[in-house]
Every structure is written in structure tokens, then in C-alpha cells.
PDB file of C-alpha atoms and ligand atoms in Angstrom:
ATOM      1  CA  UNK A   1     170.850 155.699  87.568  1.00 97.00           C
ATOM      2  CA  UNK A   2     167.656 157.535  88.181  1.00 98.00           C
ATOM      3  CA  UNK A   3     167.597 161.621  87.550  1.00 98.00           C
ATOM      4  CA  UNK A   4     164.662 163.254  88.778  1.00 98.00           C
ATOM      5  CA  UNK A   5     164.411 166.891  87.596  1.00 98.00           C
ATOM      6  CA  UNK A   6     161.781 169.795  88.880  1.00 98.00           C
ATOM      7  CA  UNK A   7     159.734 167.307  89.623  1.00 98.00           C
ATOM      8  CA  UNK A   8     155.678 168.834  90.834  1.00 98.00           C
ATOM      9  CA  UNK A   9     152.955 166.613  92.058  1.00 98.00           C
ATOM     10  CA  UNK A  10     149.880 168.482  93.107  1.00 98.00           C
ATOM     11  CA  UNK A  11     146.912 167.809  94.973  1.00 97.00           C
ATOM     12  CA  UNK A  12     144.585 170.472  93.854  1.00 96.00           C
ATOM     13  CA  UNK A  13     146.263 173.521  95.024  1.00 95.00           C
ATOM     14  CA  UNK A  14     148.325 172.024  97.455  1.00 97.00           C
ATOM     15  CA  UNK A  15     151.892 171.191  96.604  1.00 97.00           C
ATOM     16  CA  UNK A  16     153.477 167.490  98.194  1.00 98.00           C
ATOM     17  CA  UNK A  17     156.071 167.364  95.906  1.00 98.00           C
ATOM     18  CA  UNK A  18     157.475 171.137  95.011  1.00 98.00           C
ATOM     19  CA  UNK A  19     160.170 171.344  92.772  1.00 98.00           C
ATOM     20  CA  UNK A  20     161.898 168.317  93.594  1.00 98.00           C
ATOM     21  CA  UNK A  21     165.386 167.555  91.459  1.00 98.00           C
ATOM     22  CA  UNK A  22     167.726 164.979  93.089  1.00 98.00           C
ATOM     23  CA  UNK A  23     169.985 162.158  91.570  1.00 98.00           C
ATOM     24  CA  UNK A  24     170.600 158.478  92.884  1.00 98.00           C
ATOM     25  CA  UNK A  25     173.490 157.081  91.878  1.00 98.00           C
ATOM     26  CA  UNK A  26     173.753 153.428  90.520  1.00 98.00           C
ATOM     27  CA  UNK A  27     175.515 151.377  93.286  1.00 98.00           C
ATOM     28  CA  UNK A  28     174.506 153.683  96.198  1.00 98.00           C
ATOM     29  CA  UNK A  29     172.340 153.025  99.020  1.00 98.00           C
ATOM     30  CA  UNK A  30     170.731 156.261  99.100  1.00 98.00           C
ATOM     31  CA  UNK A  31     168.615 157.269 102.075  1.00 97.00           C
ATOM     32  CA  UNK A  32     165.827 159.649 101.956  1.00 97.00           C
ATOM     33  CA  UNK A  33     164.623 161.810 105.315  1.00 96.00           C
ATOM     34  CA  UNK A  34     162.757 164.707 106.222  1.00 95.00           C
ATOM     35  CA  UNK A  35     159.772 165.826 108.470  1.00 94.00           C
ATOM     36  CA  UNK A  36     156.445 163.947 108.177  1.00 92.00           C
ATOM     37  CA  UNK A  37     154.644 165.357 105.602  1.00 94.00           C
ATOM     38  CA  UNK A  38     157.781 166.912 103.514  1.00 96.00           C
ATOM     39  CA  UNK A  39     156.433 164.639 100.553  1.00 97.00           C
ATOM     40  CA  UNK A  40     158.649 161.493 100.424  1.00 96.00           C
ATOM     41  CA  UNK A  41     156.414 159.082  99.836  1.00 95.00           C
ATOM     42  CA  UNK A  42     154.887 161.106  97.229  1.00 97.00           C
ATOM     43  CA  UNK A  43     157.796 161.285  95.755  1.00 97.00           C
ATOM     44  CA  UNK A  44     158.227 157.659  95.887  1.00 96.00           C
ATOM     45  CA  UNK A  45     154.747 157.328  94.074  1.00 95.00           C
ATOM     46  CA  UNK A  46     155.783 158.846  91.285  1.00 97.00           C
ATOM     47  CA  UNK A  47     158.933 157.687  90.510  1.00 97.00           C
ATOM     48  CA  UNK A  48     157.515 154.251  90.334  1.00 94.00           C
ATOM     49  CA  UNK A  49     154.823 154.522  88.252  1.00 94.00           C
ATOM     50  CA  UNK A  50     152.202 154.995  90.968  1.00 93.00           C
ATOM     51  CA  UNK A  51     151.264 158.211  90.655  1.00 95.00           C
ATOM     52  CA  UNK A  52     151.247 160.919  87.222  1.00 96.00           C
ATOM     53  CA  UNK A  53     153.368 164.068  87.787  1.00 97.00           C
ATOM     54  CA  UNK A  54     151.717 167.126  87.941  1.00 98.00           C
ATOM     55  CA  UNK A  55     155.407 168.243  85.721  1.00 98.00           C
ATOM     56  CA  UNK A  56     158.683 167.110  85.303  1.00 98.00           C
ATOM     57  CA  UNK A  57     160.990 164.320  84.577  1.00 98.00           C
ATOM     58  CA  UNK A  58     162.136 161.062  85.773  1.00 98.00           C
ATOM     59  CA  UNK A  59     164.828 159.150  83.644  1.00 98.00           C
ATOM     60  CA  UNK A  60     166.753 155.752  84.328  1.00 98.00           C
ATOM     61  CA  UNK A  61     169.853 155.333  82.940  1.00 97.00           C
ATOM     62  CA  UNK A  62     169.222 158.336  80.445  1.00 97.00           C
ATOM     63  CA  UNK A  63     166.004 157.246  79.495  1.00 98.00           C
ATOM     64  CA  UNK A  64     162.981 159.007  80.159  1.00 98.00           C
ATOM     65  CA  UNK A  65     160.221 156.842  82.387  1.00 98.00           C
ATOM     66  CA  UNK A  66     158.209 159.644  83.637  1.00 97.00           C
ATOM     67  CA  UNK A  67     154.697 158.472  84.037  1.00 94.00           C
ATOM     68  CA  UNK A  68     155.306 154.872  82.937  1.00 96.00           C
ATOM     69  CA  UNK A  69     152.744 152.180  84.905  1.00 93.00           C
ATOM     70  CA  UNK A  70     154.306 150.470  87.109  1.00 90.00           C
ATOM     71  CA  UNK A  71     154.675 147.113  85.298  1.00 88.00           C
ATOM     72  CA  UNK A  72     156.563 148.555  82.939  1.00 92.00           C
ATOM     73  CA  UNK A  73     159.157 149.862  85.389  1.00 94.00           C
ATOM     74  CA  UNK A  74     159.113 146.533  87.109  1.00 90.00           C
ATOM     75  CA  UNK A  75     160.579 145.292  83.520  1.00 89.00           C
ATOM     76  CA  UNK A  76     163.111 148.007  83.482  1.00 93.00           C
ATOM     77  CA  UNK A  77     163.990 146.483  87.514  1.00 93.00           C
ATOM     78  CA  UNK A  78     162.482 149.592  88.810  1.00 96.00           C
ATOM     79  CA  UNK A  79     160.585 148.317  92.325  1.00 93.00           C
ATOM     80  CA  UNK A  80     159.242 149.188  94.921  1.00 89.00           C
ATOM     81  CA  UNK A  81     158.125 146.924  97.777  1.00 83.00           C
ATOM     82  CA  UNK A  82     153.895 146.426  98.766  1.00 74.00           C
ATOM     83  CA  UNK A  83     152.920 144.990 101.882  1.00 70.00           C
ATOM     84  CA  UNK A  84     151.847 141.795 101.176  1.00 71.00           C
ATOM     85  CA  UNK A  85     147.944 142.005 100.361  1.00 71.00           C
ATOM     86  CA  UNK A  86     145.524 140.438 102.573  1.00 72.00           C
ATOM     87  CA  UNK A  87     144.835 137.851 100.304  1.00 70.00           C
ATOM     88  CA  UNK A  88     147.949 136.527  99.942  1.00 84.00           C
ATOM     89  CA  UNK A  89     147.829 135.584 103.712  1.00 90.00           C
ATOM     90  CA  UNK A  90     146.763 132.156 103.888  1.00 93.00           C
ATOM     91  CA  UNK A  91     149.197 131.045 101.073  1.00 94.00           C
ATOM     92  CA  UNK A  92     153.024 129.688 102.313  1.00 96.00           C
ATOM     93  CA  UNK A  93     155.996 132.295 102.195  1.00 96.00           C
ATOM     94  CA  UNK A  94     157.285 129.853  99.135  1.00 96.00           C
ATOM     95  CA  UNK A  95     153.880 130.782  97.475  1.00 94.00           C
ATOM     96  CA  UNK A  96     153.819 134.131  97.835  1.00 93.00           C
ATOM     97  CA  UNK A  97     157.546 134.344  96.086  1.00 94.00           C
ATOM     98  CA  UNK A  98     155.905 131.811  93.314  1.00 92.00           C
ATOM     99  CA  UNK A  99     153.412 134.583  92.574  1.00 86.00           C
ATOM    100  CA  UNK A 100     155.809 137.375  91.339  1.00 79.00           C
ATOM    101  CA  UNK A 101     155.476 137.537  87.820  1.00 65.00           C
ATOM    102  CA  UNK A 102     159.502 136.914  86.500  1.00 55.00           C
ATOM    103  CA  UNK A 103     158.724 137.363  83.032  1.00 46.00           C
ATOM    104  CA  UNK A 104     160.504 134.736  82.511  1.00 47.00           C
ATOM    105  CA  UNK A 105     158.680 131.556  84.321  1.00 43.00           C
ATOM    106  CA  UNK A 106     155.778 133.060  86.193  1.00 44.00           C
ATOM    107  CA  UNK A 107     154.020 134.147  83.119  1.00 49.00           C
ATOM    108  CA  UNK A 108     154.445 131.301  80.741  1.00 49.00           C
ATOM    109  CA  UNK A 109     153.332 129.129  83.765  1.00 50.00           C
ATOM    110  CA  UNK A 110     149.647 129.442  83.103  1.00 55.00           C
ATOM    111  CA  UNK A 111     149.024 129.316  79.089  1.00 58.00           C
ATOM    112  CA  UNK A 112     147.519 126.040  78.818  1.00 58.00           C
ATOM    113  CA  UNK A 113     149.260 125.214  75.440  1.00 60.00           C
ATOM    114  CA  UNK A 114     152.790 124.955  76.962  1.00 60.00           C
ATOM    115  CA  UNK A 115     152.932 121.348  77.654  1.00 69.00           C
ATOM    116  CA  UNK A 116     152.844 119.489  80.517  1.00 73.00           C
ATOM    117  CA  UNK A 117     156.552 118.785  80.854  1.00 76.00           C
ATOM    118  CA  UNK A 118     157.318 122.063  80.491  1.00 75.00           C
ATOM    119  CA  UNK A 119     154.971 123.400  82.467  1.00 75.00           C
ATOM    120  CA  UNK A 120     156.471 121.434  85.275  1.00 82.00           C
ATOM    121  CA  UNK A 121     159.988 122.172  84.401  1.00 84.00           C
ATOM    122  CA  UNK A 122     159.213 125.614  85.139  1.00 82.00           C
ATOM    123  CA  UNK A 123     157.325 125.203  87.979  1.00 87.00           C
ATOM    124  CA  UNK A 124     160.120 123.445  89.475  1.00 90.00           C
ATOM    125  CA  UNK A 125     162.707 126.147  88.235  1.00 90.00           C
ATOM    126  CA  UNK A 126     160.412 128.658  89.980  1.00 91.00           C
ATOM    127  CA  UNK A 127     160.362 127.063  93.633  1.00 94.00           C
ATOM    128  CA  UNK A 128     164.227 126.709  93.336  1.00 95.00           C
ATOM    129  CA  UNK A 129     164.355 130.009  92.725  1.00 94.00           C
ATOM    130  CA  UNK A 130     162.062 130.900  95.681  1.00 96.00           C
ATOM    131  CA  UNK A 131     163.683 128.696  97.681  1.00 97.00           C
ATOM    132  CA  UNK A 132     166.910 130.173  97.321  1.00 95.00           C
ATOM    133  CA  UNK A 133     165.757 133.295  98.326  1.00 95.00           C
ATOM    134  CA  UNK A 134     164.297 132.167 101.358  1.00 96.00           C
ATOM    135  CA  UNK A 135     167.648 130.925 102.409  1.00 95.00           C
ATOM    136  CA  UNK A 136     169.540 134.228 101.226  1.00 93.00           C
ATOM    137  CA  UNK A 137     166.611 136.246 103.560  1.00 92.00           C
ATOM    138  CA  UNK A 138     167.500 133.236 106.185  1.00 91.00           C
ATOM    139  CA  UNK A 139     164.382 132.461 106.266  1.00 94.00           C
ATOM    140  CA  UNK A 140     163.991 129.215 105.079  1.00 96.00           C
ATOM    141  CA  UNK A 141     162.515 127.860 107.756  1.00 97.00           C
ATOM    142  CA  UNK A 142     159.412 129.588 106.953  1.00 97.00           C
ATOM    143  CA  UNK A 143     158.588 128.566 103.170  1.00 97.00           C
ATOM    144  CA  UNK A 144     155.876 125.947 104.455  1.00 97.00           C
ATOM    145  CA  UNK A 145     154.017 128.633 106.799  1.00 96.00           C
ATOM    146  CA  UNK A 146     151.428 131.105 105.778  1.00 96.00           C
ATOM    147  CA  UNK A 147     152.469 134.962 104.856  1.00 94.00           C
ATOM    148  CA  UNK A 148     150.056 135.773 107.607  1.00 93.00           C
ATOM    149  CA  UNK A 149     151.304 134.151 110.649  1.00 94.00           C
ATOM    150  CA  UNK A 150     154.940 135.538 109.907  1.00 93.00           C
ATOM    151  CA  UNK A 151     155.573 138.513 112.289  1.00 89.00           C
ATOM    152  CA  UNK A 152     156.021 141.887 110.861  1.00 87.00           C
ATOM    153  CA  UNK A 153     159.613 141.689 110.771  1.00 88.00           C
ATOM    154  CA  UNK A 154     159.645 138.593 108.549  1.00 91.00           C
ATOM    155  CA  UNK A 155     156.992 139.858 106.034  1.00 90.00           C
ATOM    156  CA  UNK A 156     159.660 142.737 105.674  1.00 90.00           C
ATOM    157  CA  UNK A 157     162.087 140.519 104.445  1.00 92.00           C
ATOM    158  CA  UNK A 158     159.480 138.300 102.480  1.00 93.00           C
ATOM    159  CA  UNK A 159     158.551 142.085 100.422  1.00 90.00           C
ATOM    160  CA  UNK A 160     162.263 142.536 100.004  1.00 91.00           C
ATOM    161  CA  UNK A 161     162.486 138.901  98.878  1.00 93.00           C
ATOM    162  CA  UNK A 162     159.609 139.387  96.176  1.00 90.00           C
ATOM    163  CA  UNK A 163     162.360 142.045  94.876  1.00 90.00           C
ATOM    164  CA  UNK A 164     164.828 139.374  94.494  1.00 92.00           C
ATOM    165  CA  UNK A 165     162.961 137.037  91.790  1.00 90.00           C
ATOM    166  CA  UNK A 166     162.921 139.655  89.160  1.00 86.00           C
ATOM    167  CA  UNK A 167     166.139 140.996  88.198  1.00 81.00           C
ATOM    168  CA  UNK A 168     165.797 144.297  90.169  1.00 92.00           C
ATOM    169  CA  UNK A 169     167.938 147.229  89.461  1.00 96.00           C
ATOM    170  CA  UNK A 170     166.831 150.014  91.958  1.00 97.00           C
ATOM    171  CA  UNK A 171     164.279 148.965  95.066  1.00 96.00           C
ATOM    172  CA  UNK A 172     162.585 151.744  96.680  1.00 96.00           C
ATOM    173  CA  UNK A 173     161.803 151.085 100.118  1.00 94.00           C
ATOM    174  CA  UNK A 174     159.597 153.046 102.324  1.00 91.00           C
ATOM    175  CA  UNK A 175     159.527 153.251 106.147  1.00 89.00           C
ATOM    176  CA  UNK A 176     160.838 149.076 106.048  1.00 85.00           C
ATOM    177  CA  UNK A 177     161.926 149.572 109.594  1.00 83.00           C
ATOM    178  CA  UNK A 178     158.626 150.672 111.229  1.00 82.00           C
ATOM    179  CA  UNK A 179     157.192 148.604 114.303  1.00 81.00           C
ATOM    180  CA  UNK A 180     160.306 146.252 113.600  1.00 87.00           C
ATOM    181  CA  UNK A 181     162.456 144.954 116.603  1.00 87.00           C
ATOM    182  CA  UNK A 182     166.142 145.564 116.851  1.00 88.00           C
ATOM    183  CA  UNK A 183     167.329 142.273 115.677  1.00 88.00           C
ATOM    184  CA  UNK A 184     165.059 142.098 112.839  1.00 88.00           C
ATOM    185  CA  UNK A 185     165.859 145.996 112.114  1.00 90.00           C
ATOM    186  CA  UNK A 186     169.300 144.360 111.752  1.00 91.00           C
ATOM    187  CA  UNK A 187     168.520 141.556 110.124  1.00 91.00           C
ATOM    188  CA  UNK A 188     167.144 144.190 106.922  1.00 92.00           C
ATOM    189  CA  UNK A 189     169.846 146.622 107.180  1.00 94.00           C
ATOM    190  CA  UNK A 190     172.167 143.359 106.454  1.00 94.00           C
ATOM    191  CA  UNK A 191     170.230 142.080 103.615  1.00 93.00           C
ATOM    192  CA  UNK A 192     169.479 145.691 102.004  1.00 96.00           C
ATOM    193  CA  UNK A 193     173.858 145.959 102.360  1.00 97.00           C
ATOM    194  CA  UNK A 194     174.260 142.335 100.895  1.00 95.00           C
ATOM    195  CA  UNK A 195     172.071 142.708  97.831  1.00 94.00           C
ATOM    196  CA  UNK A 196     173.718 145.714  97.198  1.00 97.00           C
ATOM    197  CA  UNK A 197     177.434 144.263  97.334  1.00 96.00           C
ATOM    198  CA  UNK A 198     176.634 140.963  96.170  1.00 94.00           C
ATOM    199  CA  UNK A 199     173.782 141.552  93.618  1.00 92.00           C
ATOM    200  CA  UNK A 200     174.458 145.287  92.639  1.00 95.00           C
ATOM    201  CA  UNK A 201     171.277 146.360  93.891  1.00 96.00           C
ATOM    202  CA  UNK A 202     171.068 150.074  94.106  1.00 98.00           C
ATOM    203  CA  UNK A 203     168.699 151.204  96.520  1.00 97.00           C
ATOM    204  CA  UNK A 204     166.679 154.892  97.833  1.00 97.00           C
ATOM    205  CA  UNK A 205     165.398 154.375 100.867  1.00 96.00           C
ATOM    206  CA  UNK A 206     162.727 156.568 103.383  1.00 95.00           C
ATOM    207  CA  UNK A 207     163.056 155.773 106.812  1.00 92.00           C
ATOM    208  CA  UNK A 208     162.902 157.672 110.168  1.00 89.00           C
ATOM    209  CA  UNK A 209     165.556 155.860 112.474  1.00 90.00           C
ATOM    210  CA  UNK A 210     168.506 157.808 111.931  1.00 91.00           C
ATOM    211  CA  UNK A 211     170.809 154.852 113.259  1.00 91.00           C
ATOM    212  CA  UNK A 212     169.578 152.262 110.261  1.00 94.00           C
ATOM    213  CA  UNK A 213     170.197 155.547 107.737  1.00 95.00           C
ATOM    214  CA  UNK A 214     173.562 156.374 109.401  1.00 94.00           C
ATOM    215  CA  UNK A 215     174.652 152.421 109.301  1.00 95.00           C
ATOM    216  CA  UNK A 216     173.674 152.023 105.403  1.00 96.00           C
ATOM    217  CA  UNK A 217     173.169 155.105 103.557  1.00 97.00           C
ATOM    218  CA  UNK A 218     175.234 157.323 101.826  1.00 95.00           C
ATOM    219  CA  UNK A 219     174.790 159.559 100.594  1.00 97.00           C
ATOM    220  CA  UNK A 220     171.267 160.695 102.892  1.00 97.00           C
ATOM    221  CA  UNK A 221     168.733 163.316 101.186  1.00 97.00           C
ATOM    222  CA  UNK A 222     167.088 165.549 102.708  1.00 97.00           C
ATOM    223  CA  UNK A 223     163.720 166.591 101.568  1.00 97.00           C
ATOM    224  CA  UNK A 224     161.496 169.126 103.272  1.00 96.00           C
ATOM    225  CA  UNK A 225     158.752 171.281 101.953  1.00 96.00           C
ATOM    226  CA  UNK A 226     158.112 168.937  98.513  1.00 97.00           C
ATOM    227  CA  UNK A 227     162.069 169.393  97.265  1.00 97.00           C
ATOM    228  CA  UNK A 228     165.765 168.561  98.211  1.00 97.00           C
ATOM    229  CA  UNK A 229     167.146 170.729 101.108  1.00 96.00           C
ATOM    230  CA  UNK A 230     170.667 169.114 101.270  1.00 96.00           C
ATOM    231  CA  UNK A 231     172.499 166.161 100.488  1.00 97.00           C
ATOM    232  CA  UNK A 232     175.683 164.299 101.927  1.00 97.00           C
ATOM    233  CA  UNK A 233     176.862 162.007 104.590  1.00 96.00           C
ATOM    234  CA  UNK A 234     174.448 161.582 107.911  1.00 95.00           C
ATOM    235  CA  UNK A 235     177.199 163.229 109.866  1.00 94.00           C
ATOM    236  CA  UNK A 236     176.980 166.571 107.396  1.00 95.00           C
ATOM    237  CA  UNK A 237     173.142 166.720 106.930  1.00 94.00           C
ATOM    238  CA  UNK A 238     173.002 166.677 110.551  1.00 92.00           C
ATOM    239  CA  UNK A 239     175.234 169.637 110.841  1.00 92.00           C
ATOM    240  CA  UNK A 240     173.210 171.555 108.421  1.00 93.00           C
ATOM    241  CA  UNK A 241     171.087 174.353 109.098  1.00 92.00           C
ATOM    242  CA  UNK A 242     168.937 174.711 106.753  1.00 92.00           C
ATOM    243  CA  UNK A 243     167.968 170.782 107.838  1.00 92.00           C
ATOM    244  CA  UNK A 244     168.082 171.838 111.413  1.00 89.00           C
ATOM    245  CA  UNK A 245     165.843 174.399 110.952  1.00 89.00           C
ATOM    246  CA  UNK A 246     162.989 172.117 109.083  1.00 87.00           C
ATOM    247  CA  UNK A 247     162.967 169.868 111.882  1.00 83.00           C
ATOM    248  CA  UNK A 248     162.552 172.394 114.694  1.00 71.00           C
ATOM    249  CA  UNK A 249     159.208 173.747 112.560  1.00 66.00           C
ATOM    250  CA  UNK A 250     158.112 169.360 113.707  1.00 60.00           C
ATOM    251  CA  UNK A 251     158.919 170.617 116.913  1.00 51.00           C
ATOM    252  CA  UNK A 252     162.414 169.326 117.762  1.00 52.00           C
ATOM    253  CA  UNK A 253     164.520 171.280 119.917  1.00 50.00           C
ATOM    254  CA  UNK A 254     168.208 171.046 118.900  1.00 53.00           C
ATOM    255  CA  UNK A 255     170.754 169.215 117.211  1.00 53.00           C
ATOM    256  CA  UNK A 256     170.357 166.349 119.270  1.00 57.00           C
ATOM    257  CA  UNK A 257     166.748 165.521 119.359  1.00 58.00           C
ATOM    258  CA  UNK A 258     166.607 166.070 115.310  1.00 57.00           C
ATOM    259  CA  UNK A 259     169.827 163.385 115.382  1.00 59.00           C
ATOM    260  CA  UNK A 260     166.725 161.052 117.424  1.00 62.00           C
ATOM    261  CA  UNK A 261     164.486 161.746 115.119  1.00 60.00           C
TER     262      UNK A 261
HETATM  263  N1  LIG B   1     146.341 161.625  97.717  1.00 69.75           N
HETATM  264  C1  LIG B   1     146.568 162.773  98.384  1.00 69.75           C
HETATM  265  N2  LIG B   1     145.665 163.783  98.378  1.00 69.75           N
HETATM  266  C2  LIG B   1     145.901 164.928  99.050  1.00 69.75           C
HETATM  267  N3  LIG B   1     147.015 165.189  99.760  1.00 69.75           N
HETATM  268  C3  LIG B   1     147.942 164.214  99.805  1.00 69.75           C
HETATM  269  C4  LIG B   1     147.786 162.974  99.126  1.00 69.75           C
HETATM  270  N4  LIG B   1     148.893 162.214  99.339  1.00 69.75           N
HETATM  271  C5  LIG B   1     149.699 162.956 100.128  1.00 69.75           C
HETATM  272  N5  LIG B   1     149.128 164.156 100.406  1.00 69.75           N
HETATM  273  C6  LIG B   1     149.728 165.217 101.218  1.00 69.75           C
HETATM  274  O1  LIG B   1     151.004 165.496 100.710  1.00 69.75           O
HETATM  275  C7  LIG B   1     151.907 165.775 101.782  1.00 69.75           C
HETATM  276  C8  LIG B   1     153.131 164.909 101.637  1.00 69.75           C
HETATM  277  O2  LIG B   1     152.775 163.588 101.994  1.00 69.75           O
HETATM  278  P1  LIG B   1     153.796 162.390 101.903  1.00 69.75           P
HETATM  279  O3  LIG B   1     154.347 162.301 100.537  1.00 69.75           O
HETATM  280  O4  LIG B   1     153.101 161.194 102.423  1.00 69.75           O
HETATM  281  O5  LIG B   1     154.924 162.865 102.916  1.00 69.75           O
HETATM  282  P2  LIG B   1     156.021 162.018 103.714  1.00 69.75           P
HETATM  283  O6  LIG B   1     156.065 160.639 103.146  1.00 69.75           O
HETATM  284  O7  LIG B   1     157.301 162.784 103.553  1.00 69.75           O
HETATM  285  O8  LIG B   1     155.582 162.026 105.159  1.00 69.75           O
HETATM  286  C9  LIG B   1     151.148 165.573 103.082  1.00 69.75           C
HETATM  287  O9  LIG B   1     150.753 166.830 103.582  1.00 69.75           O
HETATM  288  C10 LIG B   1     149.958 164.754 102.655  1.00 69.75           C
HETATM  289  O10 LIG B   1     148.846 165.041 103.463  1.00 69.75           O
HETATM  290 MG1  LIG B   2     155.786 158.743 103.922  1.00 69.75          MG
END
């Protein structure tokens, strides 16, 4: 689905993302790992719209999207999730779905010359909608509170859920597990596997706990140094070398401690 090739982003003279060609296939749920710093995130940025290349191409499904804005990509159901902004924190969870432009109801919702009826019709359509994705997240029970006083688990699963009332294609999802608990870690790995079977999401996802990679990714890329290092199954990128060796330079010891990691 997406092809990135030789991709460069520069920051002045220094290099985050070096070179960078790697593919993610359309049904996968491909995970993305490396050392702090090897330019994931960067990476990320880029691909979605959120940062120009320095070179290089991105296409999706054979078409070339390198450097398109973000909105445009979110047309094509290229995503990636935002924290929910500050501002958004005193409306409901229900709300906050309500705000993501669909392109299909969201948008029409405010031009005053739609009439009333209609205006209501899709209002209604729209909290349906966000409604039902509340109960796929299994959150329901949090529509009527505010996207502030949700713990940091559930505002996880409220980003994913913004995902869910546009017709994504490929979500990018970066570090979703960090300062989660266990259950709620849980809790996302299920949904991220269930949108994928049940929705044909295709997802590329950054995260550092190796378990949550190893229970939903595959195939896991490595990236170190701005490019891809190796590719495959956790259990072969762990047995790699040239992978072990980019980890010890963060200070890891051996084959164990870099499986930790
Ligand atoms: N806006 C920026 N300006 C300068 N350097 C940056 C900028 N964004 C990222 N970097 C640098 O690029 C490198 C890669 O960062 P990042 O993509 O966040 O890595 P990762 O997500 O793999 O930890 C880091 O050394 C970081 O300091
Ligand atoms: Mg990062």
C-alpha cells in the first residue's frame, strides 16, 4: 500500500531520516522499532503530510503523495493519530468523535443554507456513528464525560476511535502504548488486531514494548541511523546482528536486554 523510496529529511546538516526505503503492505500490521533517536517519528512526519522531504518518494497504492498536506491524505484514509488538543478537553468523548471532519456529514453540518431538517438528520447520523464507535472501543460508558477526565489509556482509544469515523485505510500510530497499564495496553493491541480483521485497516506502528510488537506485528522494521536495517518476524530481527549491534551503541548489553527493550 504505501512505498517509501530513498527517502532524506534533513535538519540543516544533520540527517534524521537517511536514505530510508521500506514497503508496508496493505493488510499488515507493520511494526516499526529502533533506538531513540534512529528517526521514526520523523519518518512518520513525513509520510503523513507533516513534514516536506528533504528528497524522495512516498506513493499509496501506486500513486505518488509525497509532500501532500495532511488533509489531503486524510481523504486518501491516510492517518495518523494526535493527542487530543487541550481544547478539546472539556467537551464529552461523543463530542470529540462529532468533531472529525467525515467529509461526508461533519462538513455539510455547518453551511447555514442546508435546511433545518437536514441539518438535523445529519447531526443525528453523526452521533450514531460516534456512538457506535464508542461501543466498538468499549467505551461507551464514557460518551457523556469530558475527553479530559478520561485516563490516558482511554484517550488512546478515543485517538484511535477519531480514526474510525473517516474511512481510514492505513493509521500510523506512534508510541500508543506509552505510560499505558497492562490491561489497557491490551485493550489497544485488541482493537488495533480487530480493525484490522474486521475493517481491513492496515496499520505501521512505532512502539518500544517489544511484547505489544511481538503480539501484533508482522512483519517488524527495523530502522536505525535514519534508514531500514532489517525486516522480518520479531523472532528474526531479534536474531540479527546488524540490529543487535545498533542497540548495544543505546547501551544494551546482549540479546536479551535488546529483546526488553
Ligand atoms: N525539528 C527537528 N529539528 C532538528 N532535529 C530534529 C527535529 N526533529 C527530530 N530531530 C532529530 O532527528 C533525530 C530523529 O528523531 P526522531 O525522528 O524523533 O527519532 P525516533 O522517533 O526514532 O526516536 C533525533 O536526533 C532528533 O533530535
Ligand atoms: Mg519517536
Amino acid at each position: 500500500m504505501i512505498k517509501v523510496d530513498n527517502l532524506h529529511r534533513h535538519f540543516g546538516a544533520f540527517r534524521a531520516v537517511d536514505g530510508a526505503s521500506l514497503e508496508i503492505a496493505t493488510g499488515s500490521i507493520t511494526g516499526l522499532v529502533g533506538p531513540n533517536g534512529a528517526g521514526k517519528t520523523t519518518l512518520f512526519n513525513v509520510i503523513a503530510g507533516a513534514l516536506e522531504p528533504t528528497s524522495g518518494t512516498v506513493t499509496m497504492d501506486g500513486e505518488d503523495i509525497t509532500g501532500l498536506p495532511p488533509h489531503e491524505l486524510f481523504h486518501k484514509g491516510l492517518l495518523r493519530t494526535f493527542q487530543i488538543a487541550h481544547e478539546f478537553h472539556s467537551m464529552t468523548c461523543r463530542e470529540n468523535l462529532m468533531m472529525v471532519p467525515g467529509g461526508q456529514s461533519g462538513e455539510t453540518l455547518w453551511n447555514t443554507w442546508v435546511g433545518r431538517k437536514r441539518i438535523a438528520e445529519e447531526e443525528r447520523a453523526l452521533r450514531a456513528k460516534a456512538d457506535e464507535v464508542l461501543e466498538f472501543l468499549t467505551i461507551e460508558h464514557l460518551a457523556d464525560h469530558p475527553a479530559g477526565a478520561i485516563s490516558g489509556g482511554q484517550k488512546k482509544l478515543l485517538e484511535l476511535g477519531r480514526t474510525m469515523m473517516v474511512d481510514a485505510k492505513i493509521v500510523f500510530l506512534d508510541e500508543v502504548g506509552a505510560g499505558v497499564n497492562r490491561t489497557l495496553l491490551n485493550t489497544i493491541a485488541d482493537t488495533i488486531v480487530r480493525l484490522n480483521k474486521e475493517r481491513d485497516y492496515t496499520f505501521c506502528v512505532i512502539e518500544h514494548d517489544m511484547d505489544f510488537i511481538g503480539r501484533i506485528c508482522d512483519p517488524v522494521i527495523v530502522m536505525a541511523e535514519g534508514k531500514k536495517l532489517a525486516e522480518g518476524t520479531l523472532d528474526e530481527i531479534k536474531a540479527n546482528d546488524a540490529v543487535i549491534e545498533a542497540y548495544l551503541g543505546t547501551g544494551l548489553k546482549n540479546k536479551d536486554q535488546v529483546a526488553q527493550a
